Coordinates of C-alpha atoms in Angstrom, one line a residue:
X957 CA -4.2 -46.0 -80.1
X958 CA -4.0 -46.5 -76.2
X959 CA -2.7 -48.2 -74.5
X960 CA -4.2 -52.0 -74.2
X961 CA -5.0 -53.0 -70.5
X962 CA -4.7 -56.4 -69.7
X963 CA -5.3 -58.7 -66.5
X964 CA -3.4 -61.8 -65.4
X965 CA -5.6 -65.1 -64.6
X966 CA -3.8 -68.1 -63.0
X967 CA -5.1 -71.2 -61.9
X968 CA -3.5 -74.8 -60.9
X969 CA -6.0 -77.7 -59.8
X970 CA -3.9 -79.6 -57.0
X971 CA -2.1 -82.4 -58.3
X972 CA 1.3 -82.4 -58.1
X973 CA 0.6 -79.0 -58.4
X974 CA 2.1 -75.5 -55.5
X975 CA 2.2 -72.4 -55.1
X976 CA 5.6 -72.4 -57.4
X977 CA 3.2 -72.9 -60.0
X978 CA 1.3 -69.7 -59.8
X979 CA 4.6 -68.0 -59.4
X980 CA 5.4 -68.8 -62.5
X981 CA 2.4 -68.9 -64.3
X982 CA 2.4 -64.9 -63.3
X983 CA 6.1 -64.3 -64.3
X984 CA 5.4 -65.6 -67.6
X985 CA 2.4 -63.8 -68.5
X986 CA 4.0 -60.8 -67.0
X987 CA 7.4 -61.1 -69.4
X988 CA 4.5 -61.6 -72.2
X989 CA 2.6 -58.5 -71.7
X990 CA 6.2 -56.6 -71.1
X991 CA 6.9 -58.2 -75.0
X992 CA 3.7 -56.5 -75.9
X993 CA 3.5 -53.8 -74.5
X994 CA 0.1 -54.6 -72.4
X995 CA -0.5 -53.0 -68.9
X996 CA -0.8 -55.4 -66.3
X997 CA -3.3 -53.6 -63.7
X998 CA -5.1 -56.5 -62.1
X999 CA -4.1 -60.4 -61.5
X1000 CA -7.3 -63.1 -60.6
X1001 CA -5.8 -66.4 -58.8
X1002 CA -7.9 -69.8 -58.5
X1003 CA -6.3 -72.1 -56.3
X1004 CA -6.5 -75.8 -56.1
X1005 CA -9.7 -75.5 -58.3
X1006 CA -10.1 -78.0 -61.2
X1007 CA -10.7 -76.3 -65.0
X1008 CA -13.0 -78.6 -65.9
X1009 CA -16.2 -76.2 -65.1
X1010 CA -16.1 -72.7 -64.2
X1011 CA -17.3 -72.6 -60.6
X1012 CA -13.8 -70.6 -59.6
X1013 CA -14.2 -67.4 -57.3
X1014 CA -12.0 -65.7 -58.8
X1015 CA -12.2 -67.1 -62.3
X1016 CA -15.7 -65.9 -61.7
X1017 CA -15.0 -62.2 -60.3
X1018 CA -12.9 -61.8 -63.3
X1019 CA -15.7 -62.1 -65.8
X1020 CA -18.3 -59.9 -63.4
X1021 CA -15.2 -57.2 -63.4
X1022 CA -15.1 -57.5 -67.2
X1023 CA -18.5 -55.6 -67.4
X1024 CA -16.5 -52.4 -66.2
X1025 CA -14.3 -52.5 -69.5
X1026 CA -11.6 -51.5 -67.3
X1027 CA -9.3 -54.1 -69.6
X1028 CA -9.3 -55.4 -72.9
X1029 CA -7.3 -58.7 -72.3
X1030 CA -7.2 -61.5 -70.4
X1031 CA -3.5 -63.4 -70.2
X1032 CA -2.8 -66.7 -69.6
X1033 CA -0.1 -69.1 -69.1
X1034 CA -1.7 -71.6 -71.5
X1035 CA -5.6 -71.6 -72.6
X1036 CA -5.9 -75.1 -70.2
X1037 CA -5.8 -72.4 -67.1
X1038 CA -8.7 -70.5 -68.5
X1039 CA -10.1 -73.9 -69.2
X1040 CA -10.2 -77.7 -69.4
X1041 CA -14.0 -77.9 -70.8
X1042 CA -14.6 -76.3 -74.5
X1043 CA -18.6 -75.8 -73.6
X1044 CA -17.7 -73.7 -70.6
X1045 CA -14.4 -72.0 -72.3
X1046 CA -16.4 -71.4 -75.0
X1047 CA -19.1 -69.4 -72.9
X1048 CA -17.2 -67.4 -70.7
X1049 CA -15.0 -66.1 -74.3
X1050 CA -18.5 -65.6 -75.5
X1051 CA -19.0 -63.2 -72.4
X1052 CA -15.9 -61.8 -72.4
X1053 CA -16.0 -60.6 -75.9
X1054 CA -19.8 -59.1 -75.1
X1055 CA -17.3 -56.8 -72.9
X1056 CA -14.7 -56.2 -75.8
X1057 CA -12.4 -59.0 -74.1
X1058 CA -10.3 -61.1 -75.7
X1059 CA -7.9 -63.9 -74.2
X1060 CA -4.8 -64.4 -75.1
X1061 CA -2.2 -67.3 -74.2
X1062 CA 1.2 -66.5 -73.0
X1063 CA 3.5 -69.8 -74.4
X1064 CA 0.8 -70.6 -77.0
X1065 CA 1.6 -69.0 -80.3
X1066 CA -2.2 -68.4 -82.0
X1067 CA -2.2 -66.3 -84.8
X1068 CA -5.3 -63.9 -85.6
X1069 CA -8.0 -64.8 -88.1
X1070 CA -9.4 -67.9 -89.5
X1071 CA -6.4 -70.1 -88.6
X1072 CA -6.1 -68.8 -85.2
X1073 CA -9.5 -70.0 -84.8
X1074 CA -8.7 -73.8 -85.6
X1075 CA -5.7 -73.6 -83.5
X1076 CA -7.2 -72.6 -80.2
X1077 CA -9.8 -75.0 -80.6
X1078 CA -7.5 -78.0 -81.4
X1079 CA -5.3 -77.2 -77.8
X1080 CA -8.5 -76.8 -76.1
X1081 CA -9.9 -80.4 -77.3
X1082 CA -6.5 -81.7 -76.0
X1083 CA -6.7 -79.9 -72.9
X1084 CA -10.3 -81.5 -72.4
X1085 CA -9.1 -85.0 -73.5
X1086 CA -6.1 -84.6 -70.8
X1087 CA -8.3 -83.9 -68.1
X1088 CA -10.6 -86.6 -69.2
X1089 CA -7.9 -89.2 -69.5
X1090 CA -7.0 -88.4 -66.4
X1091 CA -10.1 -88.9 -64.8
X1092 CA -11.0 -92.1 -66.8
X1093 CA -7.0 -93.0 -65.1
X1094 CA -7.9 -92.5 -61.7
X1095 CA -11.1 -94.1 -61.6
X1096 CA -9.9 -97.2 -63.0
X1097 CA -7.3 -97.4 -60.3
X1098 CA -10.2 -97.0 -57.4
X1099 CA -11.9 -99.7 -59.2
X1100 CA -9.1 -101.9 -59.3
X1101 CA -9.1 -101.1 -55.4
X1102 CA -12.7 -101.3 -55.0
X1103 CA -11.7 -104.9 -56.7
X1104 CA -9.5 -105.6 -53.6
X1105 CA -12.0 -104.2 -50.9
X1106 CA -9.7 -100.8 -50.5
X1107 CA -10.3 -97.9 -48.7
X1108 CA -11.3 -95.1 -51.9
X1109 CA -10.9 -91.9 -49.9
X1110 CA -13.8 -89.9 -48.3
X1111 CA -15.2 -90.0 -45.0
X1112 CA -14.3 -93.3 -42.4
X1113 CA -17.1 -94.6 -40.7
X1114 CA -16.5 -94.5 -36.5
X1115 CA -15.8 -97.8 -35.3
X1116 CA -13.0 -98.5 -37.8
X1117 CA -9.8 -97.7 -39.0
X1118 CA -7.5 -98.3 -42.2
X1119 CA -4.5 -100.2 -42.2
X1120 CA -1.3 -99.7 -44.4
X1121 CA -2.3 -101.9 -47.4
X1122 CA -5.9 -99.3 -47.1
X1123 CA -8.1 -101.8 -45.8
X1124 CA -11.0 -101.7 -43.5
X1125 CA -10.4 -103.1 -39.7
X1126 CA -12.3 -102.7 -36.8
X1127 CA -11.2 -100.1 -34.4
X1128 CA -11.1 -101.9 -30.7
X1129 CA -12.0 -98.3 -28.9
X1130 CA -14.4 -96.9 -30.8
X1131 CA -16.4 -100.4 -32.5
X1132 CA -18.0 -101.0 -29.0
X1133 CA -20.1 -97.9 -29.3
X1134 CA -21.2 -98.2 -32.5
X1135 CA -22.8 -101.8 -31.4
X1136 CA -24.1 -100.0 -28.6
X1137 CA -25.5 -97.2 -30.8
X1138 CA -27.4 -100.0 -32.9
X1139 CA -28.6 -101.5 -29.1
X1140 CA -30.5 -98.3 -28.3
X1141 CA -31.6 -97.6 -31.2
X1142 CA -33.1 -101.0 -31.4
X1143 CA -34.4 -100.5 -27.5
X1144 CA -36.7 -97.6 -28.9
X1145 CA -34.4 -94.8 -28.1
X1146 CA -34.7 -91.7 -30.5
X1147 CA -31.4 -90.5 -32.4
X1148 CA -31.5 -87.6 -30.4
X1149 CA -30.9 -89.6 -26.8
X1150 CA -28.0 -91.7 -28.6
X1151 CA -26.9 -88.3 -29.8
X1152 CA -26.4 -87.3 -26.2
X1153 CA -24.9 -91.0 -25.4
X1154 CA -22.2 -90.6 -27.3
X1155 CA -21.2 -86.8 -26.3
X1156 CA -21.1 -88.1 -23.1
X1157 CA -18.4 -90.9 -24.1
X1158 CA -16.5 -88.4 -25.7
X1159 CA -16.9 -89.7 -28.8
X1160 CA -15.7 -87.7 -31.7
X1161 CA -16.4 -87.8 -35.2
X1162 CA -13.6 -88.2 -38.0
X1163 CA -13.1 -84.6 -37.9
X1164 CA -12.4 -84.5 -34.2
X1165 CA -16.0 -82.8 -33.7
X1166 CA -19.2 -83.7 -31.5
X1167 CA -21.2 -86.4 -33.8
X1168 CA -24.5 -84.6 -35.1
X1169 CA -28.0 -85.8 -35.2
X1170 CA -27.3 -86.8 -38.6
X1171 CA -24.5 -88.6 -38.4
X1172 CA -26.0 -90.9 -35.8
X1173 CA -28.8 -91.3 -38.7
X1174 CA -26.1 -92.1 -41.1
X1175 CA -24.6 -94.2 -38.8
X1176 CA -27.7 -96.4 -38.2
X1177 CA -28.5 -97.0 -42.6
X1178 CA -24.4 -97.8 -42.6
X1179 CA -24.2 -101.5 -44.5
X1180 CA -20.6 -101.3 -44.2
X1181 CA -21.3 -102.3 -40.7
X1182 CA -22.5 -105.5 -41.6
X1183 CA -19.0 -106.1 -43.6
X1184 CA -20.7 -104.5 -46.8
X1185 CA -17.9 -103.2 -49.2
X1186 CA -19.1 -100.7 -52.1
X1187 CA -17.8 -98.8 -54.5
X1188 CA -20.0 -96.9 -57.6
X1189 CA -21.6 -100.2 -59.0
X1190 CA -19.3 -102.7 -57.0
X1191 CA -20.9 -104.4 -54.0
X1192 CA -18.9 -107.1 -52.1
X1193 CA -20.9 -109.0 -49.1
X1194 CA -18.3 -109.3 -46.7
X1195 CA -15.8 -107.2 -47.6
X1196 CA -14.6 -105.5 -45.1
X1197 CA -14.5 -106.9 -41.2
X1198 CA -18.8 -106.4 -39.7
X1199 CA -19.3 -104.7 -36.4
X1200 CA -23.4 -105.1 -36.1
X1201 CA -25.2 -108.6 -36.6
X1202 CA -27.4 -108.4 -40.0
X1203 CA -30.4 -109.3 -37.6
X1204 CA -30.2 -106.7 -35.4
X1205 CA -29.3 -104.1 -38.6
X1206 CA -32.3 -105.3 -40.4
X1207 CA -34.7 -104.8 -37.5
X1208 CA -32.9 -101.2 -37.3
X1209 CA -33.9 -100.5 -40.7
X1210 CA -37.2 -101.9 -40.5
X1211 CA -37.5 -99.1 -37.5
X1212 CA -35.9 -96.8 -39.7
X1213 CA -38.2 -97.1 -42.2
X1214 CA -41.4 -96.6 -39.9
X1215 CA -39.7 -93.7 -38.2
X1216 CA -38.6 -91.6 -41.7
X1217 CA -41.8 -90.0 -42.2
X1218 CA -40.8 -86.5 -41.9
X1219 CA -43.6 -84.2 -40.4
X1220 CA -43.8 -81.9 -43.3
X1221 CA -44.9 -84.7 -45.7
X1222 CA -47.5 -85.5 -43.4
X1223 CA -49.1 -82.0 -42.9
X1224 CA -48.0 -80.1 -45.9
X1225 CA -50.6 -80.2 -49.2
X1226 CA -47.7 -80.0 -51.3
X1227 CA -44.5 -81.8 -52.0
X1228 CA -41.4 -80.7 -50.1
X1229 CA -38.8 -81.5 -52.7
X1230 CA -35.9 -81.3 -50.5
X1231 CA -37.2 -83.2 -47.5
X1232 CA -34.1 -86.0 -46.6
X1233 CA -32.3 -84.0 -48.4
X1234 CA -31.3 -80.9 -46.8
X1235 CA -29.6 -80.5 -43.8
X1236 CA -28.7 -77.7 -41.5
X1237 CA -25.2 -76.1 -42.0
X1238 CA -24.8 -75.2 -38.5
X1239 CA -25.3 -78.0 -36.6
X1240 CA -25.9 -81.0 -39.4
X1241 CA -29.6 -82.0 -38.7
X1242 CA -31.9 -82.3 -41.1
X1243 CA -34.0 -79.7 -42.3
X1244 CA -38.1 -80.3 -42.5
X1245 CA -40.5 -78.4 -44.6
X1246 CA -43.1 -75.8 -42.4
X1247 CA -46.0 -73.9 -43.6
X1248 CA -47.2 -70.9 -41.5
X1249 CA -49.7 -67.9 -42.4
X1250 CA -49.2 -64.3 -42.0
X1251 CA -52.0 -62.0 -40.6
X1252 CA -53.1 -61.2 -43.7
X1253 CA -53.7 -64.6 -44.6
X1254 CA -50.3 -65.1 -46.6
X1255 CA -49.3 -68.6 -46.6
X1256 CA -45.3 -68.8 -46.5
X1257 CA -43.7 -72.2 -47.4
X1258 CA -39.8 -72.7 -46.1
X1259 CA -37.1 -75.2 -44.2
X1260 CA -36.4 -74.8 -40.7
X1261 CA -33.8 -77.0 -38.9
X1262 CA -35.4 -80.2 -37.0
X1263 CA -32.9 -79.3 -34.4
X1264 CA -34.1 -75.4 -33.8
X1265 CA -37.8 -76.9 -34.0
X1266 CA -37.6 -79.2 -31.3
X1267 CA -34.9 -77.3 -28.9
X1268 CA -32.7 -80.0 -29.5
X1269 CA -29.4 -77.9 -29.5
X1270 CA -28.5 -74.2 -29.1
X1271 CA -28.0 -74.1 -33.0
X1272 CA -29.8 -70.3 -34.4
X1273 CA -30.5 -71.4 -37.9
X1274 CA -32.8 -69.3 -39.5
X1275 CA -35.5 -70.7 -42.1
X1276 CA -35.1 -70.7 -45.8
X1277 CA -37.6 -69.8 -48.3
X1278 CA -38.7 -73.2 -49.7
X1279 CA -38.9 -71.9 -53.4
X1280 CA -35.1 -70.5 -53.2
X1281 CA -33.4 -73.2 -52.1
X1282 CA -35.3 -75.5 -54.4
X1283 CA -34.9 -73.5 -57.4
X1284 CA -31.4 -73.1 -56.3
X1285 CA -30.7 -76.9 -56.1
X1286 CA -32.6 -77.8 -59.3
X1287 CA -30.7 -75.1 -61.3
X1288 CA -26.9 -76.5 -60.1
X1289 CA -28.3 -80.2 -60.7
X1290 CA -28.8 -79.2 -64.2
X1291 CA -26.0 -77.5 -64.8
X1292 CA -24.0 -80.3 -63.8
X1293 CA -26.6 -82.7 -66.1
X1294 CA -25.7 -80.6 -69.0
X1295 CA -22.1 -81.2 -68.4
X1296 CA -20.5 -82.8 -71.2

């Protein structure tokens, strides 16, 4: 019999979590295979990547690599690095073992056969209720913040900043222009000229870059502007410190509202699904749905940048076929639907 050829996979998520980790997640499995008498000859490494689905590049490479039946074994650590999900563990073993794979845990003692079966499956349901009870943890501890009208995390509006209990006040530099944003706006001047404005103030956004078309569109539907806290399902009127009047927002919106009509809805025969939707990953501005015939009469459907259209910036974006990127939407939204 030869020799059996194994690779190394090692993954941490982030919390509380280094680079020691993956150190020793790779000693281990490497003292296991010694034990064994496996040969190591590859090692896959997912970083800061959560086990609870399988989108991990490497993770990923590792099963497209296991079509070459270059090795017979995949080691780790413990089965929670390979997965925290049984419906996705279960598939990518499935595929694995299409390629005459098996995996193997490193400090998990399984034995072969029927009761070998039972035990993997009982540390993968608690590896799945861990990473559940953790989530269901953390989310009530935002709620209990939401409760209290904290910051949560994710992107600060402009025009305010957080304060060391994590709630909302107005920032005294940059609050100014935001009223004056909601001004122009309200004057009749398009998103693109209050673009411009506020380049020319220097006015950054929270990444310390030049605020897009879109964020100035964000920027105008913003309720926390008018003091609007919310959080998931919890909305608290006057929550947080207002920078706008509600009677200038609302007529805003009411503009808004009369000025969303994207062309493509208005020309096109059929429905651009993606129209709001999708936006430019060069510059940030939304992306419109065009129609255009070839010579040979060919009608070709895609997306092409608002900004690229209209000359609006130097951005190059080229257009996207409108049936890929739609069938490439639809298919990760129900991926994620069929997510246990």
């Amino acid at each position: 019999m030869g020799t059996i050829k194994a690779v190394i996979y090692a993954r941490y998520s982030s919390s509380g979590q280094r680079e020691e980790s993956i150190e020793g997640q790779i000693k281990d499995c490497t003292a296991f295979a010694e034990r064994n008498g496996y040969t190591i000859i590859g090692t896959y490494v997912d970083r800061a990547l959560t086990g609870r689905n399988d989108k991990r590049p490497e993770f990923q490479k590792m099963i497209r690599d296991s079509k070459r039946q270059q090795f017979n074994l995949v080691i780790v650590w413990k089965l929670d690095r390979f997965s925290r999900n049984r419906y996705y563990s279960a598939k990518n073993k499935y595929k694995l073992r299409q390629n005459g794979v098996r995996v193997v845990s490193a400090n998990e003692n399984i034995a072969e056969g029927s009761a070998g079966i039972l035990t993997e499956a009982m540390l993968e349901g608690m590896a799945e209720w861990y990473s559940e009870n953790l989530k269901e943890n953390v989310l009530r501890g935002l709620t209990v913040n939401a409760g209290k009208c904290k910051w949560n995390g994710g992107t600060l509006p402009i025009g305010y900043v957080i304060n060391e209990e994590q709630h909302f006040q107005v920032n005294e530099q940059t609050a100014p222009y935001v009223l004056e944003v909601f001004k122009k706006y309200d004057d009749g001047k398009t998103i693109k000229e209050i673009q411009d404005f506020l380049s020319e103030k220097g006015i950054k956004n929270t990444k310390g870059k030049p605020v897009s078309w879109s964020v100035v569109q964000h920027m105008l539907s913003n309720r926390r502007y008018i003091g609007e806290y919310s959080y998931r399902e919890i909305v608290i009127p006057d929550g947080i410190p207002a920078i706008i009047p509600i009677d200038l927002f609302e007529r805003v919106q009411e503009k808004l509202k009369k000025n969303s009509k994207a062309p493509s809805r208005n020309k096109a025969k059929e429905n651009y699904l993606l129209t709001t939707k999708i936006f430019c990953g060069n510059c940030g501005t939304s992306m419109n749905g065009e129609t255009g015939t070839s010579r040979n009469g060919t009608v070709h459907r895609y997306y092409k940048c608002h900004a690229v259209k209209k000359k609006l910036n130097d951005c190059k974006k080229k257009s996207v076929k409108k049936e890929w990127i739609e069938d490439l939407v639809i298919n990760e939204t129900m991926a994620m639907l069929m997510d246990d």
